[in-house]
Rosetta silent file (secondary structure, phi, psi, omega in degrees, C-alpha in Angstrom):
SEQUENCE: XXXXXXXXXXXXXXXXXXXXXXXXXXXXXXXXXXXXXXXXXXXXXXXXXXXXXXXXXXXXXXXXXXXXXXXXXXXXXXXXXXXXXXXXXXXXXXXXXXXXXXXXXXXXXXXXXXXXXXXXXXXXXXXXXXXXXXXXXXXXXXXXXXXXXXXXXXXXXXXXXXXXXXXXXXXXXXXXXXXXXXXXXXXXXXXXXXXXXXXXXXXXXXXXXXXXXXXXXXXXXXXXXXXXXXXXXXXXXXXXXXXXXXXXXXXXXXXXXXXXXXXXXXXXXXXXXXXXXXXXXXXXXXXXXXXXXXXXXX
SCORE:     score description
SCORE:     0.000 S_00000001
   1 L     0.000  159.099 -145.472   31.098   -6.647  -94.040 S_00000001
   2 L  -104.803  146.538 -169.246   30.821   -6.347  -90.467 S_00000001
   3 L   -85.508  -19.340 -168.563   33.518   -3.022  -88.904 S_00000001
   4 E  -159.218  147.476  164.836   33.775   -5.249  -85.523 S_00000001
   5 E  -155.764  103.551  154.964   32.941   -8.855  -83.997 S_00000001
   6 E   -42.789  109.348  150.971   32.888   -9.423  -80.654 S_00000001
   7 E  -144.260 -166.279 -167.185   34.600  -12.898  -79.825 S_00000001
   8 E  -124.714  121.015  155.463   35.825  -15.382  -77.366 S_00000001
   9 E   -73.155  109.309 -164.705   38.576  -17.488  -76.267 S_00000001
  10 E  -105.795 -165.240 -165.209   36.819  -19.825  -74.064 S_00000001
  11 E  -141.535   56.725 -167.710   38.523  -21.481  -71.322 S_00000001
  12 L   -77.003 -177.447  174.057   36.316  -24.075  -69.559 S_00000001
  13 L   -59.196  166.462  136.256   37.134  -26.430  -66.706 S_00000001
  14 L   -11.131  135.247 -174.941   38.623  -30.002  -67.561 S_00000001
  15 L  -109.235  153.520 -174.611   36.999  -32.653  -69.009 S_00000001
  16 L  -123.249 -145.151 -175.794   36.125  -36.187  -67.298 S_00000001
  17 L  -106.280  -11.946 -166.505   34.521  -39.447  -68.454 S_00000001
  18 L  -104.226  106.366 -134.941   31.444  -38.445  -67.677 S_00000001
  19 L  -114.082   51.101  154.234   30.772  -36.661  -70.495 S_00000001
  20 L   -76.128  -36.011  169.212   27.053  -35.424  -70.154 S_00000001
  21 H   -51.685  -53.314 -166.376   28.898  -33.376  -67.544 S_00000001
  22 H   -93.481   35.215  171.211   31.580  -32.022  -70.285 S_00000001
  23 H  -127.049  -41.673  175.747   28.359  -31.118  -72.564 S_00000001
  24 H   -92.498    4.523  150.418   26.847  -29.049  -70.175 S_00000001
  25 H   -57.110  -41.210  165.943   30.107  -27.346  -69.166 S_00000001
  26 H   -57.435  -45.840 -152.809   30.226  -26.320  -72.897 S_00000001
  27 H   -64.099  -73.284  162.232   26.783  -25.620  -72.900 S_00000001
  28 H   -33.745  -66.045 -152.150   27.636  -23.248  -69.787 S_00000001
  29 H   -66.001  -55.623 -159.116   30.449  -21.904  -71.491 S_00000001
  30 H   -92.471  -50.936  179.494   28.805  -20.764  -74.714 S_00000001
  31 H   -63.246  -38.837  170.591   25.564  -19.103  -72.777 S_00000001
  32 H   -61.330  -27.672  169.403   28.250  -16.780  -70.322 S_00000001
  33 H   -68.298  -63.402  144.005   29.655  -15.946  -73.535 S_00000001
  34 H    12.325  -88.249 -173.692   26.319  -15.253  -74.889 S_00000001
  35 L   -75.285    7.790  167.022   25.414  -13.185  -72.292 S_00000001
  36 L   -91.742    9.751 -176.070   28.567  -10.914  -72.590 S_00000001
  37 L   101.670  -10.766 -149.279   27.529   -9.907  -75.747 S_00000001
  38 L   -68.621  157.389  157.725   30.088  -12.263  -77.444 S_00000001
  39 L   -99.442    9.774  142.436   29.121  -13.291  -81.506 S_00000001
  40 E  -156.217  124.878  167.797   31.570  -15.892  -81.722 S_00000001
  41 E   -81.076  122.738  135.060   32.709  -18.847  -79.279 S_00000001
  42 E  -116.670  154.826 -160.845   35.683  -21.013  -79.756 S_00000001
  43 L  -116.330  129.415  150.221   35.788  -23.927  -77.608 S_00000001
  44 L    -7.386  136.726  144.224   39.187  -26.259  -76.758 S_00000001
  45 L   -42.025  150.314  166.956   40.276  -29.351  -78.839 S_00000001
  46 L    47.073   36.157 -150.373   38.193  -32.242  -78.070 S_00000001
  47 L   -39.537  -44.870 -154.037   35.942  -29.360  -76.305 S_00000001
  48 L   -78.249  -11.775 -169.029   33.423  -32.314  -74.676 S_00000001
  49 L  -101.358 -173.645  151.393   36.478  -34.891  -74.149 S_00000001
  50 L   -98.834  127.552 -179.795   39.086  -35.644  -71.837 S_00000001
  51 L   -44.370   47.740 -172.094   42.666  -35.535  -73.574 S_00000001
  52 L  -100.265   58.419  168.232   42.713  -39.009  -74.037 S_00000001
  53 L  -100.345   44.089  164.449   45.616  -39.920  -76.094 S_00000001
  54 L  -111.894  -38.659  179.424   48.148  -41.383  -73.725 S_00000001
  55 L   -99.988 -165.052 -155.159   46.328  -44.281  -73.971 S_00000001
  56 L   -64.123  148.145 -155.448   46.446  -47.219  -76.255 S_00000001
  57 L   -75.053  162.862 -177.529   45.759  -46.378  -79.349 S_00000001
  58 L    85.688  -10.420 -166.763   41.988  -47.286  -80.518 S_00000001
  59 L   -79.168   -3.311  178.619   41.044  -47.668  -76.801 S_00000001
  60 L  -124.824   14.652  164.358   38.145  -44.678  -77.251 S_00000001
  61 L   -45.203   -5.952  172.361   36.918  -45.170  -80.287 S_00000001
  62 L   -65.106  -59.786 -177.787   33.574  -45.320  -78.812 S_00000001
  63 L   -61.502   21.156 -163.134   33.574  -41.664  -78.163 S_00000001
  64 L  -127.834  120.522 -168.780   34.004  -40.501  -81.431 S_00000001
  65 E  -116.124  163.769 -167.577   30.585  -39.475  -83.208 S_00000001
  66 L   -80.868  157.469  159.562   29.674  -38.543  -86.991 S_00000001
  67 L   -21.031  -33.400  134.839   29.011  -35.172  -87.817 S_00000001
  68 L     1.667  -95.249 -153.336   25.252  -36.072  -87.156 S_00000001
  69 L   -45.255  168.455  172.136   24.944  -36.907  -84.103 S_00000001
  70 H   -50.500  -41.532 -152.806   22.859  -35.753  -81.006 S_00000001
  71 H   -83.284  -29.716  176.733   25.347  -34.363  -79.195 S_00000001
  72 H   -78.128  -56.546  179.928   26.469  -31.721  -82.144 S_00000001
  73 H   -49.308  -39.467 -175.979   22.698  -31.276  -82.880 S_00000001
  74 H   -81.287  -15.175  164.538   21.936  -30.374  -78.917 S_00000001
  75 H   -43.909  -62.241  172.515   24.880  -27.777  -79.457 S_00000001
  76 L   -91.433   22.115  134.987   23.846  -26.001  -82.190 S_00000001
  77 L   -52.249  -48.343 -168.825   20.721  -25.876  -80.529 S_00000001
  78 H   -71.867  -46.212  174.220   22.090  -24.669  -78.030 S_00000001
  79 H   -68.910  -25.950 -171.184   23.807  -21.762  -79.879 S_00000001
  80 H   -67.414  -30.552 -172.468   20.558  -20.952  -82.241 S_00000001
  81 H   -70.526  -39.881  169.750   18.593  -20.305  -78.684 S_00000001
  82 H   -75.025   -5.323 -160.349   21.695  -17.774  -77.712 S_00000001
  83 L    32.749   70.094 -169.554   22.189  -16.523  -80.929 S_00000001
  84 L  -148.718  121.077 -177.572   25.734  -17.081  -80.873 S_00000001
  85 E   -65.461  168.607 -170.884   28.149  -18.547  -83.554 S_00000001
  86 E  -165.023  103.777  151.905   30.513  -21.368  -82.205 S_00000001
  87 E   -61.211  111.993 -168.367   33.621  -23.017  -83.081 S_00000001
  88 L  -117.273   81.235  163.779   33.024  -26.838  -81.891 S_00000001
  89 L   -62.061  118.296  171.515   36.077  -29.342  -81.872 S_00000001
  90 E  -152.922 -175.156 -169.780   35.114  -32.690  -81.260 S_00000001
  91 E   -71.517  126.304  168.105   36.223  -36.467  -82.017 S_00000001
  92 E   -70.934  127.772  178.600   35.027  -37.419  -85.611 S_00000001
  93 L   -63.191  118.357  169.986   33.247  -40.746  -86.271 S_00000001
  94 L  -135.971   85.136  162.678   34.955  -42.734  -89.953 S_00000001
  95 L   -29.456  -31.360  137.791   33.398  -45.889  -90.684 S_00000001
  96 L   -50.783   16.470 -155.640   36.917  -46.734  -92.500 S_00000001
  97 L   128.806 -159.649  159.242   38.835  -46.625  -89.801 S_00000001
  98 L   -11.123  111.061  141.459   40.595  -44.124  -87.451 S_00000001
  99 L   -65.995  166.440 -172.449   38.407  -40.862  -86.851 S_00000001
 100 L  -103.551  118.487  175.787   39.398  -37.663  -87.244 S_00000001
 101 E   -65.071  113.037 -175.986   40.435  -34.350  -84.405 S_00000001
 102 E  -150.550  175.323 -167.816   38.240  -32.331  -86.379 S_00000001
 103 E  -147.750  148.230  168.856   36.086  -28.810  -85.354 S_00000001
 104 L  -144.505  126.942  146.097   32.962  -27.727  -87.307 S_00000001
 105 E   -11.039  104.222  174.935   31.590  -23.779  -87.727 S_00000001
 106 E  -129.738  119.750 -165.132   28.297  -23.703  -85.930 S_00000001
 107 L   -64.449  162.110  155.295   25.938  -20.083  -87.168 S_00000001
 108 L   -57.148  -75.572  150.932   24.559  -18.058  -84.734 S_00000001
 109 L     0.269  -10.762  167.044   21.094  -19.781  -86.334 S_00000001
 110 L    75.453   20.360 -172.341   22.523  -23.402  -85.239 S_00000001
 111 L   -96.853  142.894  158.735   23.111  -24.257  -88.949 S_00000001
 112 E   -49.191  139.057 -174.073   26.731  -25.730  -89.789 S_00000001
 113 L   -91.457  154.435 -177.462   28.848  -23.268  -91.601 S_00000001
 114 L  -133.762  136.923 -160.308   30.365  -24.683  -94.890 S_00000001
 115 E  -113.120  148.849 -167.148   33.971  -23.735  -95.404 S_00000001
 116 E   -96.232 -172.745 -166.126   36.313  -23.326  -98.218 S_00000001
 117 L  -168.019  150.355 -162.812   39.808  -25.457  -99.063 S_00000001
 118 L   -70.894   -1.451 -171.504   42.955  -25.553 -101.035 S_00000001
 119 L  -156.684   39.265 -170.125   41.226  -28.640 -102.890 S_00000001
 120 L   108.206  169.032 -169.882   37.640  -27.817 -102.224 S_00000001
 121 L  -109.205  163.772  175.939   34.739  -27.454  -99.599 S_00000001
 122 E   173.008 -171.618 -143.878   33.255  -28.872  -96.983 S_00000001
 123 L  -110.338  -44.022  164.638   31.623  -28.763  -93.624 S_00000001
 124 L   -76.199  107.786 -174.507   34.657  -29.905  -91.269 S_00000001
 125 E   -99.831  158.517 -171.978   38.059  -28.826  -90.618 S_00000001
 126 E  -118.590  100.149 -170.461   40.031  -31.190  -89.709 S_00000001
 127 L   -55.364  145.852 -178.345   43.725  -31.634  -88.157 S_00000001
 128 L  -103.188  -13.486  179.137   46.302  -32.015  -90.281 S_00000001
 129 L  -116.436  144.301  139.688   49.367  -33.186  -88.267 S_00000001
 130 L  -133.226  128.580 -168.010   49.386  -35.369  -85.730 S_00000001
 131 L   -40.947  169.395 -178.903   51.789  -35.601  -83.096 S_00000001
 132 L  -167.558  129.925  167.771   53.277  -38.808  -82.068 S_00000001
 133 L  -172.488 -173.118 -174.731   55.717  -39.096  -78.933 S_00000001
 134 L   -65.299  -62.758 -161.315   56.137  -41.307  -75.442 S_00000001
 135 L   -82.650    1.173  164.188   53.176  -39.400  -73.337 S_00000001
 136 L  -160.405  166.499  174.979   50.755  -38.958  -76.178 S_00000001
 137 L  -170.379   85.460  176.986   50.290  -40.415  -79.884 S_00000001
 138 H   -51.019  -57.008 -169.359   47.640  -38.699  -81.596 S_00000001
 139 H   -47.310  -37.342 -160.926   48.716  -40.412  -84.931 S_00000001
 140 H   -69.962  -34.143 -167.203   47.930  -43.659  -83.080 S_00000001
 141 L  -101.001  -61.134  176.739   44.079  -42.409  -82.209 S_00000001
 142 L   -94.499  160.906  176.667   43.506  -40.324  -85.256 S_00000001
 143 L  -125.365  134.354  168.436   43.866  -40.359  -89.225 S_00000001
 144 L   -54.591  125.561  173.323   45.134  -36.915  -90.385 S_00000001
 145 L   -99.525 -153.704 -137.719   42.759  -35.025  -92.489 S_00000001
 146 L  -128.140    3.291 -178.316   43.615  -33.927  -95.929 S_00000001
 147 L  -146.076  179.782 -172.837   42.635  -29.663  -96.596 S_00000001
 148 L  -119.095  163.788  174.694   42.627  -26.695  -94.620 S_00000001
 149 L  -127.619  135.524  178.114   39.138  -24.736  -93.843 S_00000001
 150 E  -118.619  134.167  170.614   38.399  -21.231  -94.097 S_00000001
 151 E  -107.796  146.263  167.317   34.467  -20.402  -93.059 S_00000001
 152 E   -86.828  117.005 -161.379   32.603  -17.246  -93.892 S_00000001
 153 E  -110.609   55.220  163.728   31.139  -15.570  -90.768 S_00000001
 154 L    97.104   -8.820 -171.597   28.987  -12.310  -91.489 S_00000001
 155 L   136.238  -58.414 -178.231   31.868  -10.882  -94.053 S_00000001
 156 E   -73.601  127.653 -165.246   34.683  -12.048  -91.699 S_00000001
 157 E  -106.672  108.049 -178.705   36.654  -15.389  -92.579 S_00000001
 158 E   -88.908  109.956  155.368   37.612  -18.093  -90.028 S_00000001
 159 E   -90.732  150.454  163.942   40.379  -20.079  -90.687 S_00000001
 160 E  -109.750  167.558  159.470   41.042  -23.012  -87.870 S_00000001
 161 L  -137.093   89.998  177.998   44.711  -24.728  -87.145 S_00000001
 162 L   -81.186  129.324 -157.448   43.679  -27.002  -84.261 S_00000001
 163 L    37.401  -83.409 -154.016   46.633  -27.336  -81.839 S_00000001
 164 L   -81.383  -26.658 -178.661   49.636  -29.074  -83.248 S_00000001
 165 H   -44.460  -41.365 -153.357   48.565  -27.528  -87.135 S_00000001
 166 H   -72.446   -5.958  177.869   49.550  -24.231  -85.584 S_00000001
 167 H   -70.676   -6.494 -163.922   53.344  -25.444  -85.479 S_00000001
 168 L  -120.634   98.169 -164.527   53.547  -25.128  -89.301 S_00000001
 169 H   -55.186  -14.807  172.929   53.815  -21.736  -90.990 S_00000001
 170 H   -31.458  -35.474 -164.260   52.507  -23.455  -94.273 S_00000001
 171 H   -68.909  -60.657  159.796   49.786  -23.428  -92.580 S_00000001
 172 H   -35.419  -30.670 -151.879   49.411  -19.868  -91.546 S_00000001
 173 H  -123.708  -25.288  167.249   50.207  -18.670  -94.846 S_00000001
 174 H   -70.544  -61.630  151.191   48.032  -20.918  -96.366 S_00000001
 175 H   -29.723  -55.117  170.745   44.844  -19.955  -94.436 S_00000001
 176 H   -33.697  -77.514 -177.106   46.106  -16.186  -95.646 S_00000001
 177 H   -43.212  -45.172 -163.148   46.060  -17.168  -99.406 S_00000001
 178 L  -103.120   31.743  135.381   42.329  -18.818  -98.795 S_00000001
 179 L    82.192   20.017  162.709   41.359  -15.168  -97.969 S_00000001
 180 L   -92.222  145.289  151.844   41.100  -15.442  -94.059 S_00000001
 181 L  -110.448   32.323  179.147   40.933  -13.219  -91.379 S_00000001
 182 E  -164.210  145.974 -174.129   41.205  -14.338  -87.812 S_00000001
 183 E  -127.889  138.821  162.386   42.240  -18.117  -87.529 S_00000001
 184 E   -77.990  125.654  163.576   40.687  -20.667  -84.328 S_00000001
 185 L  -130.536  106.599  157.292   43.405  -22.448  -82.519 S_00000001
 186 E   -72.077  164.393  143.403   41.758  -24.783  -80.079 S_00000001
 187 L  -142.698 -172.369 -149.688   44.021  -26.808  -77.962 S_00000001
 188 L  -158.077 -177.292  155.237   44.200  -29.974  -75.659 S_00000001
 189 L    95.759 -165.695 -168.488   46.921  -31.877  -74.040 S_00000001
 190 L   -94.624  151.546  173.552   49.149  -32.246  -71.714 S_00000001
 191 L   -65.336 -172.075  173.050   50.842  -28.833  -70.198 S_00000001
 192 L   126.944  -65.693 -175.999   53.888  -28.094  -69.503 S_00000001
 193 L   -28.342  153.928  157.919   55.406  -26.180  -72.906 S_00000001
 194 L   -60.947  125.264 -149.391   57.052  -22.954  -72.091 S_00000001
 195 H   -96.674  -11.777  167.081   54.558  -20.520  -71.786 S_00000001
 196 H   -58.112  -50.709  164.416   56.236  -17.419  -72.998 S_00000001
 197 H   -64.139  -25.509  176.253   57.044  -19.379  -76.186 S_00000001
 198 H   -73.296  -24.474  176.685   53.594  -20.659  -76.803 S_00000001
 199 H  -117.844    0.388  152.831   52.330  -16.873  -76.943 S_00000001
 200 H   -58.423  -26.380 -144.400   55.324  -15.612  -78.654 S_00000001
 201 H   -90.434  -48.717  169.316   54.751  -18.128  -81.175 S_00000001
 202 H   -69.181  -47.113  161.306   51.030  -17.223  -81.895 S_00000001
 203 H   -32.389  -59.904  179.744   52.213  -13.471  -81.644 S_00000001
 204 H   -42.555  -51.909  164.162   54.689  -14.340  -84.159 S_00000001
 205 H   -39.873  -61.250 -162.803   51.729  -15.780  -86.465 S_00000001
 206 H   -44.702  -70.967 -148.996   49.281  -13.054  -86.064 S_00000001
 207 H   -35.289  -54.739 -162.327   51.942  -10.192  -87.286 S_00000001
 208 H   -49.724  -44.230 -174.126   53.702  -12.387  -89.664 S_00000001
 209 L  -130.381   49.212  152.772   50.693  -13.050  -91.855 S_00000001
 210 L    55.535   45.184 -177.396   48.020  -10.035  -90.581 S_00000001
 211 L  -125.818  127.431  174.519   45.603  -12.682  -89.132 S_00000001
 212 E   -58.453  125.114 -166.341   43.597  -11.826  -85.786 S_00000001
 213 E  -122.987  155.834 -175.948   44.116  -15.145  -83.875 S_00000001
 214 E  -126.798  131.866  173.831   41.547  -16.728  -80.773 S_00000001
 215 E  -130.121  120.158  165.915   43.644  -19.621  -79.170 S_00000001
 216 E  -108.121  149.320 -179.942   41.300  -21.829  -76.516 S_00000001
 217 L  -150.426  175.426  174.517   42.262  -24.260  -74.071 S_00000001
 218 L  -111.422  168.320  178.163   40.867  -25.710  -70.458 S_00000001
 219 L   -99.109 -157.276 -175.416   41.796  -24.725  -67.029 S_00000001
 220 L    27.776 -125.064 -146.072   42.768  -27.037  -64.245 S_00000001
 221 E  -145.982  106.637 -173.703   43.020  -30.910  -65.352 S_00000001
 222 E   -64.691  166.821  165.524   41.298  -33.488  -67.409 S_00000001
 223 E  -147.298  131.111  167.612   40.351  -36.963  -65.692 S_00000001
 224 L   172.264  127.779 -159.990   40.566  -40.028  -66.794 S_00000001
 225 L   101.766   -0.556 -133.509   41.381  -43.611  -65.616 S_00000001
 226 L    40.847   48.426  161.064   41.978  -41.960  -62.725 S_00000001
 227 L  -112.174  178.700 -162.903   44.888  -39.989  -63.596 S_00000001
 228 E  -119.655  122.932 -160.620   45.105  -35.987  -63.870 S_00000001
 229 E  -138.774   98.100  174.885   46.097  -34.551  -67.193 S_00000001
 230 E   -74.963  153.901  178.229   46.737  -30.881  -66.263 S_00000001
 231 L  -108.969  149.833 -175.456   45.378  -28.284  -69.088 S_00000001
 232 L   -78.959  -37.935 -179.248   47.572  -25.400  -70.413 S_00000001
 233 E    69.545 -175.978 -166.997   45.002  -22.724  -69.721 S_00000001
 234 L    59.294   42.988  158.275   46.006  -19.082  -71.163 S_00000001
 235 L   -65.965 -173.955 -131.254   43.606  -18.601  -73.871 S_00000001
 236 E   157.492  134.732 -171.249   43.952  -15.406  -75.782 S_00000001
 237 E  -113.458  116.385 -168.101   42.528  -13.081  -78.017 S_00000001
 238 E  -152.473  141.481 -153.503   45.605  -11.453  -80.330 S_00000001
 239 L  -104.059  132.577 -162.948   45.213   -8.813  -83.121 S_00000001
 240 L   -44.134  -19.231  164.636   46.524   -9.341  -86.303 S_00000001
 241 L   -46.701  -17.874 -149.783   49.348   -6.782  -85.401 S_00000001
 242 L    84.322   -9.060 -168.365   50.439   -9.375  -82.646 S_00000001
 243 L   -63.162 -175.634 -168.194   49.019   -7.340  -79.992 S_00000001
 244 L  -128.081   80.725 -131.503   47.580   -9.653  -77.035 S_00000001
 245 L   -99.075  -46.604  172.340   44.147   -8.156  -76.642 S_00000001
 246 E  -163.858  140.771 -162.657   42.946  -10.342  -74.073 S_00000001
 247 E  -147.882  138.661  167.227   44.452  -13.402  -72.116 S_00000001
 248 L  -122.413  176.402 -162.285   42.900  -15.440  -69.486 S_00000001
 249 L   -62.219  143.278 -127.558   45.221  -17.412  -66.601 S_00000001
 250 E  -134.790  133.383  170.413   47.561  -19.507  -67.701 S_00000001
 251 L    84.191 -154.931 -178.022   48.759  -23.617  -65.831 S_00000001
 252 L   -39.329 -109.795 -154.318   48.009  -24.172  -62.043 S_00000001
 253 L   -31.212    3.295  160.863   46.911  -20.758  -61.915 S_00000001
 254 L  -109.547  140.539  177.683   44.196  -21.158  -64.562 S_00000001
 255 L   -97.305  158.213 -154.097   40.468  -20.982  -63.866 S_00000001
 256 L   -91.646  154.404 -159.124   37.959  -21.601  -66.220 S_00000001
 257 E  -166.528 -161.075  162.778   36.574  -18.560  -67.936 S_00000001
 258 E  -140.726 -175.987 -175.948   37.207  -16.713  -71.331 S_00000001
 259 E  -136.209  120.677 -179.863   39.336  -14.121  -72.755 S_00000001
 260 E  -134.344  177.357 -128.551   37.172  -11.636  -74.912 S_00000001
 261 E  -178.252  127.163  115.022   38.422   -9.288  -77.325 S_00000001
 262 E   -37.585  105.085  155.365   36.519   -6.873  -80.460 S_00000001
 263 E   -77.480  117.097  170.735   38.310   -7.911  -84.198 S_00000001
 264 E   -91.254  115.934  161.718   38.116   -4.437  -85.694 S_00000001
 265 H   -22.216  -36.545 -158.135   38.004   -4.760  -89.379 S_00000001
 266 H   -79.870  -32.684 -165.719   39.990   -1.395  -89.798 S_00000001
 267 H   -94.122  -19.623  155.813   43.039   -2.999  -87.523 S_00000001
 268 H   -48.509  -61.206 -161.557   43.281   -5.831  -89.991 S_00000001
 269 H   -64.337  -36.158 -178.684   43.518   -3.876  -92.960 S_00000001
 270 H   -65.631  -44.758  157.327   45.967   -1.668  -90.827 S_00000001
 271 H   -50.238  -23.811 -162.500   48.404   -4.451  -89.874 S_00000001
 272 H  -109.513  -14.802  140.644   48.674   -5.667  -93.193 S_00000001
 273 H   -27.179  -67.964 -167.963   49.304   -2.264  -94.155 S_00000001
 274 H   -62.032  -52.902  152.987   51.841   -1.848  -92.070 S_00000001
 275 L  -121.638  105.164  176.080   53.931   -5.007  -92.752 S_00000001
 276 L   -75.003   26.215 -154.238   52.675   -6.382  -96.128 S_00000001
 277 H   -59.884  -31.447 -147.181   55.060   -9.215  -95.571 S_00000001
 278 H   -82.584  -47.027  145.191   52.378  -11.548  -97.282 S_00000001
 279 H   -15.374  -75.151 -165.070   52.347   -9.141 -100.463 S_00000001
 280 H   -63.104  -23.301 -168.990   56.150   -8.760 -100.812 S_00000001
 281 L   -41.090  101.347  161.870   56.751  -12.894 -100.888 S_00000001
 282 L   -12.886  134.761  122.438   59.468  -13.543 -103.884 S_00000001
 283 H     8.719  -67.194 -161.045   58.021  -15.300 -106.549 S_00000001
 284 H   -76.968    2.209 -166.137   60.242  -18.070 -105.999 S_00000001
 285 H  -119.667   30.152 -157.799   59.049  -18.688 -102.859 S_00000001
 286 L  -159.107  -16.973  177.302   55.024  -19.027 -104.040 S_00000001
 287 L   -76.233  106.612  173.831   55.995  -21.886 -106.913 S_00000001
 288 L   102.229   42.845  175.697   53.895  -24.638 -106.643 S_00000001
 289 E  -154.627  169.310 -157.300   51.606  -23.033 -104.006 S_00000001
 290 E  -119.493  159.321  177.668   48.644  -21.259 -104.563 S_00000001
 291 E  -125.229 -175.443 -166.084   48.225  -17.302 -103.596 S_00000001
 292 L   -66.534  140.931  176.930   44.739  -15.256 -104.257 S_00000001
 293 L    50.710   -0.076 -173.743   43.782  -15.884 -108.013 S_00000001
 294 E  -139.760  160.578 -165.659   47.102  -17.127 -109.110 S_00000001
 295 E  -129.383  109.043 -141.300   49.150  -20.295 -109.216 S_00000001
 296 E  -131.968  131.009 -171.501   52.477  -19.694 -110.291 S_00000001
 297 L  -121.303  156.800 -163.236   54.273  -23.371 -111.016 S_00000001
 298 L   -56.083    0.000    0.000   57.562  -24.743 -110.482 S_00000001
């Protein structure tokens, strides 16, 4: 297993309608990483879209492509030429219906990574909550999917929670259980949240369950319709300890960039040392849920 892995929170601009433009911003994104040495990119929710869930629901189903498609294929192209791994969130294609806010594991080698789950494997992680309120309604746009994903990277194990996922410690604790260590939080949307709480909150995560966390977002402002969808910016690199390792700028004041950051193997094992909270869980509080090798039932 690998003692260190250079990665990256990245933080491009905004996304617009046009979205050969938001492919080679990615594109962009992943080669600056590249050339800092980084071995693994994550990229924003929706990296290639514009945030568009304010509007009616179903009105973009057009964007949303299968797992397939060109535009995922010219990606991991794109990373096999850089030799650079890639977390890629983008809209999922479902011939039943809705698509899915989903992210897929792309090797440095440009092959999909295939990831493991509380009910099985696959190739896709998927969100599992989606929000619903007056200025956005994800639920409206999307069908929830139905596991969590952990991928194996080199020895080191990527869990994602994309955005709203990350609100649920189930989650966190879950991800834990299925043997990860560093979890992908992309996000999207509209700004605004408090921003001290939003990186307490991920702090809070890291410590709580010893997981090295990458959180990505955009800078500025999405477009589309011709309105302005400001981006939260403040992407972040944070050590399973909680420490904040690296942060880039965060609302108006962010530009797009990354925040990059060394996962030391040694500072995992050291955190979890340190507070074993995930160890110590009562019994009674593990029935009907599954921990490493054992299932202990109500």
């Amino acid at each position: 297993m690998p003692s260190s892995m250079l990665v990256a929170a990245l933080q491009p601009k905004g996304c617009m309608e046009d979205l050969a433009v938001n492919e080679a911003a990615v594109c962009a994104a992943l080669a600056a990483a590249a050339a800092a040495s980084v071995k693994l990119a994550v990229l924003p929710e929706l990296a290639m879209l514009p945030y568009f869930c304010a509007e009616p629901a179903g009105s973009r189903c057009d964007w949303a492509v299968s797992i397939d498609a060109d535009v995922l294929a010219r990606v991991a192209a794109h990373c096999a030429s850089l030799g650079i791994a890639a977390l890629l969130p983008f809209y999922e294609w479902d011939p039943d219906g809705p698509g899915y806010n989903s992210a897929v594991l792309i090797g440095a080698d440009g092959r999909l990574v295939p990831g493991a789950g509380l009910q099985g494997s696959g190739r896709v992680a998927r969100k599992l909550h989606l929000p619903s309120g007056p200025d956005a309604d994800e639920a409206g746009h999307f069908r929830p999917g139905a596991d969590l994903r952990v991928f194996d990277l080199g020895g080191l194990r990527l869990g994602c929670l994309i955005c709203y996922d990350r609100r649920f410690p189930e989650a966190w604790r879950a991800l834990r259980a299925l043997g990860a260590d560093l979890v992908a939080v992309p996000v999207a949307g509209l700004s605004g949240e408090d921003d001290a709480f939003v990186l307490g909150e991920l702090r809070t995560h890291a410590r709580e369950n010893g997981l090295a966390v990458i959180y990505a977002s955009r800078a500025g402002e999405d477009r589309l319709a011709g309105t302005s969808i400001p981006q939260p910016g403040g992407s972040c690199v944070i050590a399973a300890d909680g420490t904040v390792l690296a942060r880039s700028a965060v609302g108006a004041a962010a530009t797009a960039g990354m925040a990059v950051a060394a996962i030391e193997r040694a500072d995992i094992e050291r955190a979890r040392a340190t507070l074993p909270l995930f160890e110590r869980r009562h019994p009674i509080l593990t029935q009907g849920f599954i921990t490493p090798g054992i299932r202990i039932e109500a």
